[in-house]
Coordinates of C-alpha atoms in Angstrom, one line a residue:
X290 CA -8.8 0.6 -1.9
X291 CA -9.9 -2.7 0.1
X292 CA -6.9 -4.0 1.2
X293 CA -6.4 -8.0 0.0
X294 CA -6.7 -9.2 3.7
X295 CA -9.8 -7.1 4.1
X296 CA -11.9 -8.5 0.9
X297 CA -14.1 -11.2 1.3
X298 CA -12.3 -14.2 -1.0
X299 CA -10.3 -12.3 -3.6
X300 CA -7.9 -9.7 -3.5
X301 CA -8.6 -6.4 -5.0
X302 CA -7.6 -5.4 -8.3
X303 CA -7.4 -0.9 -7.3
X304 CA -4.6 0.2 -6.0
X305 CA -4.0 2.5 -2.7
X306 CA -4.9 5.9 -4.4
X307 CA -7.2 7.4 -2.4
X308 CA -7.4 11.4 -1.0
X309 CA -9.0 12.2 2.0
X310 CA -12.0 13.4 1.7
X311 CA -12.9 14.2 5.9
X312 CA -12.7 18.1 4.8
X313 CA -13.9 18.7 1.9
X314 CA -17.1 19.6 3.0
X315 CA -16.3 22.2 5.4
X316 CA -16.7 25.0 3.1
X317 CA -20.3 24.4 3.4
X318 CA -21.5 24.2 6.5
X319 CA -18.9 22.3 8.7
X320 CA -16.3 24.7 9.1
X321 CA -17.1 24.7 13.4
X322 CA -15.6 20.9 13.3
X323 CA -12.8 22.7 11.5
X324 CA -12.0 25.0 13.9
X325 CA -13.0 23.3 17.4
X326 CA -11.0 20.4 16.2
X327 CA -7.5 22.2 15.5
X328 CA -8.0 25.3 18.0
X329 CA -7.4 22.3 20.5
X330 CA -4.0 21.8 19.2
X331 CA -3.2 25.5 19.6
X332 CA -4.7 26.4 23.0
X333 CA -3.9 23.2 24.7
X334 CA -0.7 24.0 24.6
X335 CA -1.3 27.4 26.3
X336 CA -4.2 27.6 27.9
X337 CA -4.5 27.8 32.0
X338 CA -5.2 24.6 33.7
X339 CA -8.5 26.7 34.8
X340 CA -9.6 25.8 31.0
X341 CA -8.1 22.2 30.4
X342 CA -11.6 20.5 31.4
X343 CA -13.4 23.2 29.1
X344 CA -11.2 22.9 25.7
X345 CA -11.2 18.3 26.1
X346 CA -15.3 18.8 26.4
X347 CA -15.0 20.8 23.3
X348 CA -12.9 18.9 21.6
X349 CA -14.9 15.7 22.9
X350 CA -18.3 17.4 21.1
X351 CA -15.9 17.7 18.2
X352 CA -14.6 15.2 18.1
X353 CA -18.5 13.4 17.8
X354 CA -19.5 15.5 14.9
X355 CA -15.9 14.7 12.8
X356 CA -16.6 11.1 13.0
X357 CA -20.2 11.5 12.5
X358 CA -18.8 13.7 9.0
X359 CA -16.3 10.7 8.1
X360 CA -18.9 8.3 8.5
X361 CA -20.6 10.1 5.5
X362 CA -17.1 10.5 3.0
X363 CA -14.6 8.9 1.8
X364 CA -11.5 7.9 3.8
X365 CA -8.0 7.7 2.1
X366 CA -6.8 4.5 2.3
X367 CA -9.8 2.8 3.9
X368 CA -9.0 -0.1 6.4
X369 CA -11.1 -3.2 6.2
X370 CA -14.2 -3.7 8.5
X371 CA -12.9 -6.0 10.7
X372 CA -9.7 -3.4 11.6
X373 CA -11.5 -0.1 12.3
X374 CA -9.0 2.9 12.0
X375 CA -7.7 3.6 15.3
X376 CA -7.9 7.3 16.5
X377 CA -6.3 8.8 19.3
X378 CA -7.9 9.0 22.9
X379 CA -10.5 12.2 22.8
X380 CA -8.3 13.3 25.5
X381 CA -5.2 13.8 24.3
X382 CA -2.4 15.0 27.3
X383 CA -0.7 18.2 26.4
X384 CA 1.4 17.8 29.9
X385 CA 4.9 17.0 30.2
X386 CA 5.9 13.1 30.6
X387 CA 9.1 12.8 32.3
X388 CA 11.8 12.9 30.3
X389 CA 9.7 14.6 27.2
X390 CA 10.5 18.6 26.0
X391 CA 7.9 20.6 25.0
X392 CA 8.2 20.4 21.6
X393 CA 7.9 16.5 21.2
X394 CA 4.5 17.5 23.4
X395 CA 3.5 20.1 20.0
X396 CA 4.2 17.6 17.6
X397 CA 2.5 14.7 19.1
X398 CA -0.4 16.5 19.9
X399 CA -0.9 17.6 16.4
X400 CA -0.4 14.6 14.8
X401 CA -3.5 13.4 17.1
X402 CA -5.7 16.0 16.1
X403 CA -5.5 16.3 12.5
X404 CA -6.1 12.2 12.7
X405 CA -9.4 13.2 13.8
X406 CA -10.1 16.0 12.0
X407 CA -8.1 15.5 8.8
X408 CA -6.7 18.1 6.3
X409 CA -7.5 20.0 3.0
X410 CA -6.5 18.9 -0.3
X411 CA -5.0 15.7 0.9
X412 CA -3.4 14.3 -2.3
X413 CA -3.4 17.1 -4.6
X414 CA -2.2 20.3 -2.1
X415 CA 1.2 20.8 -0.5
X416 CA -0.5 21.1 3.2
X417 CA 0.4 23.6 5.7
X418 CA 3.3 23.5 7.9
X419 CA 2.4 23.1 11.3
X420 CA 5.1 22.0 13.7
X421 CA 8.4 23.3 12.1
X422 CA 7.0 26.7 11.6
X423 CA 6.7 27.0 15.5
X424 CA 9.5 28.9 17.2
X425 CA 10.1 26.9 21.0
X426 CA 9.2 29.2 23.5
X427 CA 7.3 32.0 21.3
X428 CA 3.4 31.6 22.3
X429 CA 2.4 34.5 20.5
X430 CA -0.9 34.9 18.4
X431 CA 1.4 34.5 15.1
X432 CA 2.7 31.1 16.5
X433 CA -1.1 30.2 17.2
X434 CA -2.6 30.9 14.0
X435 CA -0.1 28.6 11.9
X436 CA -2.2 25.7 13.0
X437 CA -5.2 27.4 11.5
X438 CA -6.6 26.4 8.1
X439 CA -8.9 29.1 6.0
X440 CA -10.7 27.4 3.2
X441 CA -10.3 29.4 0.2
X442 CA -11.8 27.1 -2.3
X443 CA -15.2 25.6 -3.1
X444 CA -16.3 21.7 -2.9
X445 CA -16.7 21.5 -7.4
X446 CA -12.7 23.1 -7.3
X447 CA -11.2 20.6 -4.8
X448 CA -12.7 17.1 -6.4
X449 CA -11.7 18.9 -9.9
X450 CA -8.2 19.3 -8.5
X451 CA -8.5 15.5 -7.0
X452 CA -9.6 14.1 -10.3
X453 CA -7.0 15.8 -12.5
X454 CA -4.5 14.0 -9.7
X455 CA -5.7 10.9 -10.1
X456 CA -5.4 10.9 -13.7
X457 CA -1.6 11.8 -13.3
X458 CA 0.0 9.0 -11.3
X459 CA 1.1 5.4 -12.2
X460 CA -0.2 2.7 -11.1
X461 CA 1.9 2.6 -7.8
X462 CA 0.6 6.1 -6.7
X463 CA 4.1 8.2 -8.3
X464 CA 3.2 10.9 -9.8
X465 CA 3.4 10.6 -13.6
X466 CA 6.8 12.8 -13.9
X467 CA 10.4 12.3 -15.5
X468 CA 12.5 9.9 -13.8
X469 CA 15.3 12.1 -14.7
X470 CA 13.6 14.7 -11.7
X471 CA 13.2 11.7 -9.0
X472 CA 16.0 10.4 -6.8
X473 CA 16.1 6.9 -8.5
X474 CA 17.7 8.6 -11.6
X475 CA 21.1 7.7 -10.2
X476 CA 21.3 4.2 -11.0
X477 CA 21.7 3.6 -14.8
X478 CA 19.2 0.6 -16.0
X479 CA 22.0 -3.2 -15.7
X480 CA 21.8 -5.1 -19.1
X481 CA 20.6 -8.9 -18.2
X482 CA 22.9 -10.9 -20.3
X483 CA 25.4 -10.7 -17.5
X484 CA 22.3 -12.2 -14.8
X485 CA 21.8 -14.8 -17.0
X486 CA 25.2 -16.2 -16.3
X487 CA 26.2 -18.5 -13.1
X488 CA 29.0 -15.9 -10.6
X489 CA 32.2 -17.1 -11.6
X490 CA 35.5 -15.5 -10.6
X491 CA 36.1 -13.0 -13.4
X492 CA 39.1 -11.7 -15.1
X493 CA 38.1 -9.7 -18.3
X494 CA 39.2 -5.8 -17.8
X495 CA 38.4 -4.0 -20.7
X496 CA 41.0 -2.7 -22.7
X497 CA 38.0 -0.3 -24.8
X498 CA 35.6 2.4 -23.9
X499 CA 32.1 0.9 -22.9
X500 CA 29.1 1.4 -24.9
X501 CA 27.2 4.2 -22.9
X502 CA 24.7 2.8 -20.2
X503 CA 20.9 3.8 -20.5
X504 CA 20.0 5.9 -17.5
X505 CA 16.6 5.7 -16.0
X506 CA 15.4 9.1 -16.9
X507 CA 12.9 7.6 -19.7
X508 CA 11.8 5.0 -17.8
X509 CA 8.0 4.8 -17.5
X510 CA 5.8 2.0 -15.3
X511 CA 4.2 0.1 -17.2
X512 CA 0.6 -0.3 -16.6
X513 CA 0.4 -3.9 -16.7
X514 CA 3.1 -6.4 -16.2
X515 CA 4.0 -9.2 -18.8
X516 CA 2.0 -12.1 -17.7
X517 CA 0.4 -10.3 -14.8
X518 CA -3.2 -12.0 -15.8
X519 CA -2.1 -15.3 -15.6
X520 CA 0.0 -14.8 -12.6
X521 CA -2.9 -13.2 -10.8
X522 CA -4.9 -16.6 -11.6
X523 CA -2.6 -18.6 -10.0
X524 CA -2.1 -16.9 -7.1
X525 CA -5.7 -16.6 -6.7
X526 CA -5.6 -20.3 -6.5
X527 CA -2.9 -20.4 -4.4
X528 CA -3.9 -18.1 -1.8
X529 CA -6.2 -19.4 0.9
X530 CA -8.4 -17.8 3.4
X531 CA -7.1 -19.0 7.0
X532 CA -10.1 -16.5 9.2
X533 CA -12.3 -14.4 8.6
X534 CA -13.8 -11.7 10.6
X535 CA -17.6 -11.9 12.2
X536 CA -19.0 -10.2 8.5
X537 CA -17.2 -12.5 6.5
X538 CA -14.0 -10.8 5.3
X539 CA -11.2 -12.6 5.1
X540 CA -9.1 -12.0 8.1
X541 CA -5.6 -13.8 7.3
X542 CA -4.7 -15.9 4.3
X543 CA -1.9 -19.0 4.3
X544 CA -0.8 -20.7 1.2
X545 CA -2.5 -23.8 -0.4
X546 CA 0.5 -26.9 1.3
X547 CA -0.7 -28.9 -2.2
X548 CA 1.3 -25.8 -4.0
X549 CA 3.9 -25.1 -1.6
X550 CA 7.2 -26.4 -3.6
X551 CA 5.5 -23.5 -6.4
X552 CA 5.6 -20.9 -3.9
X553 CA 9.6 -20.1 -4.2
X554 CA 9.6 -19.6 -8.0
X555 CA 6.0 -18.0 -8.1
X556 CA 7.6 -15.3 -5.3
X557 CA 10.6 -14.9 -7.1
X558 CA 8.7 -14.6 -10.5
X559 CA 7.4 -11.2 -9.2
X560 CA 4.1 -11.5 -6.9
X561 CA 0.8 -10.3 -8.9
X562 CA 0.7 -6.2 -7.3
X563 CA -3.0 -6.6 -6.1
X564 CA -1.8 -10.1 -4.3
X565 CA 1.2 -8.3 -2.9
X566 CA -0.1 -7.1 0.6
X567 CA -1.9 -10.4 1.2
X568 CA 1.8 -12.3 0.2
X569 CA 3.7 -10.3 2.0
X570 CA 1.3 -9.9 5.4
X571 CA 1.9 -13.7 5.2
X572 CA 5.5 -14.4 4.5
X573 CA 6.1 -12.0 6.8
X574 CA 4.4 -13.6 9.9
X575 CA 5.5 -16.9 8.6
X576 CA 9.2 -15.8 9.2
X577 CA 8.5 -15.9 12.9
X578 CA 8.6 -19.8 13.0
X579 CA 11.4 -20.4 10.8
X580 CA 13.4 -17.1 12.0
X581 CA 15.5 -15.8 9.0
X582 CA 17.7 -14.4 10.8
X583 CA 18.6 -15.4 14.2
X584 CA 17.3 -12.6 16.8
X585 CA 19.8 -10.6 19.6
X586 CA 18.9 -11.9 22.9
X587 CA 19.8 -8.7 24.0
X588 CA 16.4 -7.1 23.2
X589 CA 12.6 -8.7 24.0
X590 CA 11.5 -10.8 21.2
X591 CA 8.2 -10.4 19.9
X592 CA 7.8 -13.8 18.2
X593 CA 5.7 -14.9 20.9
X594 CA 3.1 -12.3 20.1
X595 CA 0.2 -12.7 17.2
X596 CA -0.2 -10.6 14.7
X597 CA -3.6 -9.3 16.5
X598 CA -1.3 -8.9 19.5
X599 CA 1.2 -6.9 18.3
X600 CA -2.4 -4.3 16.3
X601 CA -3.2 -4.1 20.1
X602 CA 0.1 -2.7 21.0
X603 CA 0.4 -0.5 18.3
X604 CA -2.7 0.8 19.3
X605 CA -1.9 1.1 23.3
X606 CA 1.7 2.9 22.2
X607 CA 0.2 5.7 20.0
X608 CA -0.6 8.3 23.1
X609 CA 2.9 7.1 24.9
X610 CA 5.7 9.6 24.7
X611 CA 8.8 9.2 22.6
X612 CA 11.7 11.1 22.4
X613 CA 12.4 10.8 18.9
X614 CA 9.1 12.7 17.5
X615 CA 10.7 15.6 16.8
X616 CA 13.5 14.3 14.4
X617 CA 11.0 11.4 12.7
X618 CA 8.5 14.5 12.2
X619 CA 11.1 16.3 10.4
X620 CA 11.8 13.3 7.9
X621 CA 8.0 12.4 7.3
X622 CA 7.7 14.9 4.5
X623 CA 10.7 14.4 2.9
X624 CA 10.0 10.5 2.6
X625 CA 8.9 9.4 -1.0
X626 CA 7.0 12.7 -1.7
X627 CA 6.3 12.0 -4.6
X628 CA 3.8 9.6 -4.0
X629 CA 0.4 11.4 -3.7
X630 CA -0.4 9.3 -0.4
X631 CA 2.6 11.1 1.1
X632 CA 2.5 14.0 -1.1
X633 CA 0.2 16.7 1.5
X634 CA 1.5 18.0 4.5
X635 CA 0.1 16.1 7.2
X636 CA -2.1 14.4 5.0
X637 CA -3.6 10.6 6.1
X638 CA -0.4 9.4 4.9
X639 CA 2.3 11.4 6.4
X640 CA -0.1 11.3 9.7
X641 CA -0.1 7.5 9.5
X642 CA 3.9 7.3 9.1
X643 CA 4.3 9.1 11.6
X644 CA 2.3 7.4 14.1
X645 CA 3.9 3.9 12.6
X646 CA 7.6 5.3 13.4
X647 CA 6.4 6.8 17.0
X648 CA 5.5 3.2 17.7
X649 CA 8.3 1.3 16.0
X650 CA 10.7 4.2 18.5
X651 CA 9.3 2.9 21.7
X652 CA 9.7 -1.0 20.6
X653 CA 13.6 -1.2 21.5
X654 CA 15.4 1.4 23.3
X655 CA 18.8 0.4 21.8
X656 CA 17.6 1.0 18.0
X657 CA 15.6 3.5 19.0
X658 CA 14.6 5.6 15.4
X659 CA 16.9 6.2 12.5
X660 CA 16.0 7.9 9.2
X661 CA 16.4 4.3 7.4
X662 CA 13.1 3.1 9.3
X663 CA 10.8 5.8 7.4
X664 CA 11.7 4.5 3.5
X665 CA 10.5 1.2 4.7
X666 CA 7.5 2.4 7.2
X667 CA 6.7 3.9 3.7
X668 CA 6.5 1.6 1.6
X669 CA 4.6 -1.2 3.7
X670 CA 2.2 1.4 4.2
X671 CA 1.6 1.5 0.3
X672 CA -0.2 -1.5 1.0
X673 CA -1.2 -2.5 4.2
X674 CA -2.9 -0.4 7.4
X675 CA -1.3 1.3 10.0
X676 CA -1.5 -0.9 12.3
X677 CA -0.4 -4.2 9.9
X678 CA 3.1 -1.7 8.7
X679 CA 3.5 -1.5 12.7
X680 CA 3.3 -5.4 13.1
X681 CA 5.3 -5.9 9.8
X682 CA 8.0 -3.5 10.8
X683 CA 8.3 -5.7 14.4
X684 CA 8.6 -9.3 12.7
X685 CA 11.1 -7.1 10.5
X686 CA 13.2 -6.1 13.1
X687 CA 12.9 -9.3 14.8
X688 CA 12.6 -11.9 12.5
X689 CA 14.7 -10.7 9.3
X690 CA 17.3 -9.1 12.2
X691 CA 17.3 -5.4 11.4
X692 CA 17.9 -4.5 14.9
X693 CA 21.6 -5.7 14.3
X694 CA 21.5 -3.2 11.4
X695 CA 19.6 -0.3 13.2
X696 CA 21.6 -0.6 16.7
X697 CA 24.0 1.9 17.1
X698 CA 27.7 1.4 15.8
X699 CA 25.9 -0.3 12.8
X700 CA 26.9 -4.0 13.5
X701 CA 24.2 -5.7 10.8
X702 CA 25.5 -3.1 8.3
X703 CA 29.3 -3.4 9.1
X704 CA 28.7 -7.6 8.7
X705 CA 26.4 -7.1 5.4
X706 CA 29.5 -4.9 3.9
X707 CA 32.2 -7.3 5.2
X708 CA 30.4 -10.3 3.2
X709 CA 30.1 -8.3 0.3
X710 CA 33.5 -7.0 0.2
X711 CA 34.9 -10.8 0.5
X712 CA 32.4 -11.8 -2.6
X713 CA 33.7 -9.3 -4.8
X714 CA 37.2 -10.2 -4.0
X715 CA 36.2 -13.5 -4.4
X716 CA 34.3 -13.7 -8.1
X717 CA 35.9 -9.9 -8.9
X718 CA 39.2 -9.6 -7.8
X719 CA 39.9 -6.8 -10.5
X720 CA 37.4 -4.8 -9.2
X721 CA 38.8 -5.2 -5.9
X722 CA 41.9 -4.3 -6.4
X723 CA 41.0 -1.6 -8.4
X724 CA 38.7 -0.4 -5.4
X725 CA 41.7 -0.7 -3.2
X726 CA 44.0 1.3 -5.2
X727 CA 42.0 3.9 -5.9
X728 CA 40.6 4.1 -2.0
X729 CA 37.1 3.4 -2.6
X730 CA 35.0 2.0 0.7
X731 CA 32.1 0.2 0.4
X732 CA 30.1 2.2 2.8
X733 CA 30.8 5.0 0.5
X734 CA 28.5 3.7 -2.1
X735 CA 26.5 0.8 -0.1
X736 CA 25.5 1.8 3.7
X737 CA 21.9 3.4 2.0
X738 CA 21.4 -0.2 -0.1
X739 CA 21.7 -2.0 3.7
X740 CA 19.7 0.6 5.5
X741 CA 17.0 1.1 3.3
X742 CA 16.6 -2.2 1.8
X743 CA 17.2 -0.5 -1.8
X744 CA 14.4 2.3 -1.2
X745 CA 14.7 5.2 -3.3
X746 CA 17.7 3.2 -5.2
X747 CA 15.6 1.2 -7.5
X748 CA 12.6 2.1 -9.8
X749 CA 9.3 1.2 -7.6
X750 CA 8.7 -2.2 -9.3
X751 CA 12.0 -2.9 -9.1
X752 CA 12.2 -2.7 -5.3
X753 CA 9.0 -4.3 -5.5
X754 CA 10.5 -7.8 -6.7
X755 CA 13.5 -7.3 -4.5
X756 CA 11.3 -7.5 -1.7
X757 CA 9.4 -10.0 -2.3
X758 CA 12.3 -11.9 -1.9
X759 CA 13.8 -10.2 0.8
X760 CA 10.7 -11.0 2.7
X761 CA 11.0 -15.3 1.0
X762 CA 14.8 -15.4 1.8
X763 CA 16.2 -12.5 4.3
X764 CA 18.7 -10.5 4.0
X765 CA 20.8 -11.9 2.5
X766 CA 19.0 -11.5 -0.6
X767 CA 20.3 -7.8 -0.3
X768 CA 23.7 -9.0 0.2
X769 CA 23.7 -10.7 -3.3
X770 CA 21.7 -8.0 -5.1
X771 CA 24.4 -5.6 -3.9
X772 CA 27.2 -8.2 -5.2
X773 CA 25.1 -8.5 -8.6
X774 CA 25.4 -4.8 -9.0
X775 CA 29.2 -4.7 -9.1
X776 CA 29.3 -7.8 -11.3
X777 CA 27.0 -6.2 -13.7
X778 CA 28.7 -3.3 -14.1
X779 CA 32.7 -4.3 -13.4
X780 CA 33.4 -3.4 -17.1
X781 CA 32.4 0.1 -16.1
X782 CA 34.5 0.2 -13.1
X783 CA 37.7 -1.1 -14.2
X784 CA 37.5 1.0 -17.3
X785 CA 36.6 4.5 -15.7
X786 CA 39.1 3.9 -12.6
X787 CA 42.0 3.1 -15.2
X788 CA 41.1 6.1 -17.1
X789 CA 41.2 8.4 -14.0
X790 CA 44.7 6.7 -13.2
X791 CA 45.7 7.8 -16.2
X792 CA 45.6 11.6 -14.9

């Protein structure tokens, strides 16, 4: 897919479903780019220093024939012209920074050479582990050869295996399985009547058992949204191309002033899917002069910095140590698996989350990384490059005022809980009290909701919405989607609580 702020006027209609194809060829005749490529990763690590200059000018001849191979296939998730993928340096250091262990080294180092190299099956096959599988301190010929990938299939097999994929996930990239299997089963699917009405206090308990609530199990995405045509058509209208690069593609977009009192209700109406990372590039950035939220003068504020300015940085921090690569390397590939971008083992999408979150770590020493930061990474990266998630992920952080939520002790998340404790007292005071009596915190059931913005909660288009008006409003939109929860279901609550008092 050609991103929106890649295309030359319009948006495009595909969506981000695409395997990497920088391997599939090396069961015929390229298997030395193979091998050169990820014997680096092994022996770099413990090789003399005698041989350092010998294995980077062999990885530098491979590292000329891989992209003279990836000029020639298919990339997954292609970036637009004007934003070539980055790569790591040729040279990638295998010594010790100061303050880095050994096995932050491993990781790191691994991560930069499968980006240049790629893996097999990317989309369709679970990957090999390379980097938990290694025992610290064990450099035996066992350790080494877990890096190593034998083909073991033909070119026809793997795009038969690719095709059959493709024709097995939603629109959104989720593979086309039960809801009742996938994490977002939990919630049960809120009736609308009660969203329909204005939040008044409320005092109706039920004194009856509640009809049973639909879970989400049998849920399936649709593959087109009610009005999504004429939506699209409007927003094509709307949108407006603000640069473009030296061949003509659009660069940025803004939105039409003429149609700007439009833009609130459009947003909030659901933005068209194929618009979305154009919408929300834009919204995004635009949040720097208004500031959502207001930003901790504690930490450097990046609001000063363009967009391009903040690609460059990403970019320059890739190859910098971190001290969090371990842990963010063990939650890559547990992070919305079951999307085939994310779905292979060091495939172009867990190698471009991690890379993201090894950036995001070195941008403020008091947030640091926490597991939070990857549902999010995730999901931008469903729709934009690398290197836009990065800059999304700072004006995030800055603008919208996650730091105060990712900074230790919590604060944003203690405050976001605090407000919607007083609301439901407020409009719910049953509920309340009934929450009090029967010693039920909020952060029991709500600190993931704060964290995540409602990842893995919601069904995917459901989080879809909620963000595009997180990103018009800030957070407290997830403040009063929280409160709307409880109000939807306070029947439910009061009722099953009274019934457990009962015992």
């Amino acid at each position: 897919m050609v991103h929106p702020l890649g295309t030359a006027d319009s948006a495009s209609s595909t969506h981000p479903i695409g395997l990497d194809r920088t391997r599939t060829n090396e069961s015929k005749g390229s298997s030395s780019v193979r091998s050169s490529g990820e014997l680096v990763t092994i022996y770099s690590m413990y090789s003399s220093p005698d041989t350092n200059a010998d294995v980077d000018d062999h990885h530098q001849q491979s590292r000329e024939s891989s992209c003279q191979i990836q000029d020639q296939l298919h990339l997954s998730v292609p970036l637009p012209p004007s934003r070539p993928q980055s790569r790591p340096s040729s040279r990638v250091s295998s010594h010790l920074s100061e303050g880095e262990d050994a096995d932050s080294v491993y990781v790191r180092t691994t991560y930069a050479r499968l980006e240049l190299s790629g893996v097999p099956g990317d989309g369709y096959d679970e990957g090999v582990e390379r980097t938990r599988a290694r025992n610290p301190g064990v450099h035996s010929n066992n350790a080494r050869r877990q890096t190593i990938w034998e083909p073991t299939a033909q070119l026809d097999e793997l795009a038969q295996k690719e095709l059959d994929t493709l024709k097995n996930v939603d629109r959104y990239g989720f593979k086309l399985s039960s809801l009742s299997v996938r994490q977002e089963n939990r919630l049960a699917l809120l009736p609308l009547a009660p969203l329909r009405k204005p939040l008044r206090q409320s005092r109706t308990p039920p004194t009856s058992p509640l009809p049973s609530q639909s879970d989400v199990s049998s849920l399936s995405t649709p593959s087109e949204l009610p009005k999504e045509r004429s939506r699209i058509d409007k927003w094509d209208r709307m949108m407006k191309v603000s640069s473009r690069d030296h061949g003509g593609n659009a660069q940025s977009w803004t939105f039409d002033q003429k149609k700007g009192r439009k833009l609130r209700q459009r947003v909030y109406k659901g933005i068209p899917d194929r618009w979305r990372a154009a919408a929300w590039f834009t919204l995004i950035n635009a949040s720097t002069a208004s500031q959502v939220s207001a930003p901790d003068s504690q930490f450097p504020n990046s609001s000063n910095l363009t967009p391009s300015d903040l690609v460059q940085q990403y970019r320059e921090w890739i190859d910098r140590p971190s001290t969090h690569d371990v842990q963010i390397d063990l939650d890559v590939p547990r992070t919305i698996s079951g999307h085939v971008m994310f779905h292979t083992r060091y495939g172009q999408g867990q190698r471009s989350l991690f890379r993201v979150l090894h950036s995001f770590s070195l941008l403020c020493s008091q947030c640091g990384y926490c597991q939070g930061m990857g549902s999010i990474a995730a999901t931008l990266l469903c729709y934009l490059d690398p290197e836009r998630t990065y800059a999304c992920m700072v004006r995030i952080h800055d603008s919208y005022d996650m730091h105060a939520i990712f900074s230790p002790g919590f604060p944003g998340l203690l405050e976001n809980i605090y407000l919607q404790e007083r609301l439901v007292e407020r409009l719910l005071p049953d509920v309340y009290a009934s929450f009090k009596k029967h010693l039920i915190s909020s952060t029991s059931f709500a600190t993931k909701w704060y964290i995540t913005l409602f990842a893995n909660t919601f069904p995917f288009q459901t989080q879809l919405r909620l963000w595009d008006a997180f990103f018009m409003e800030g957070r407290d939109v997830i403040v009063i989607t929280a409160v709307a929860i409880i109000w939807v279901l306070q029947g439910k609550f009061i009722y099953s609580l009274s019934q457990c008092a009962l015992w």
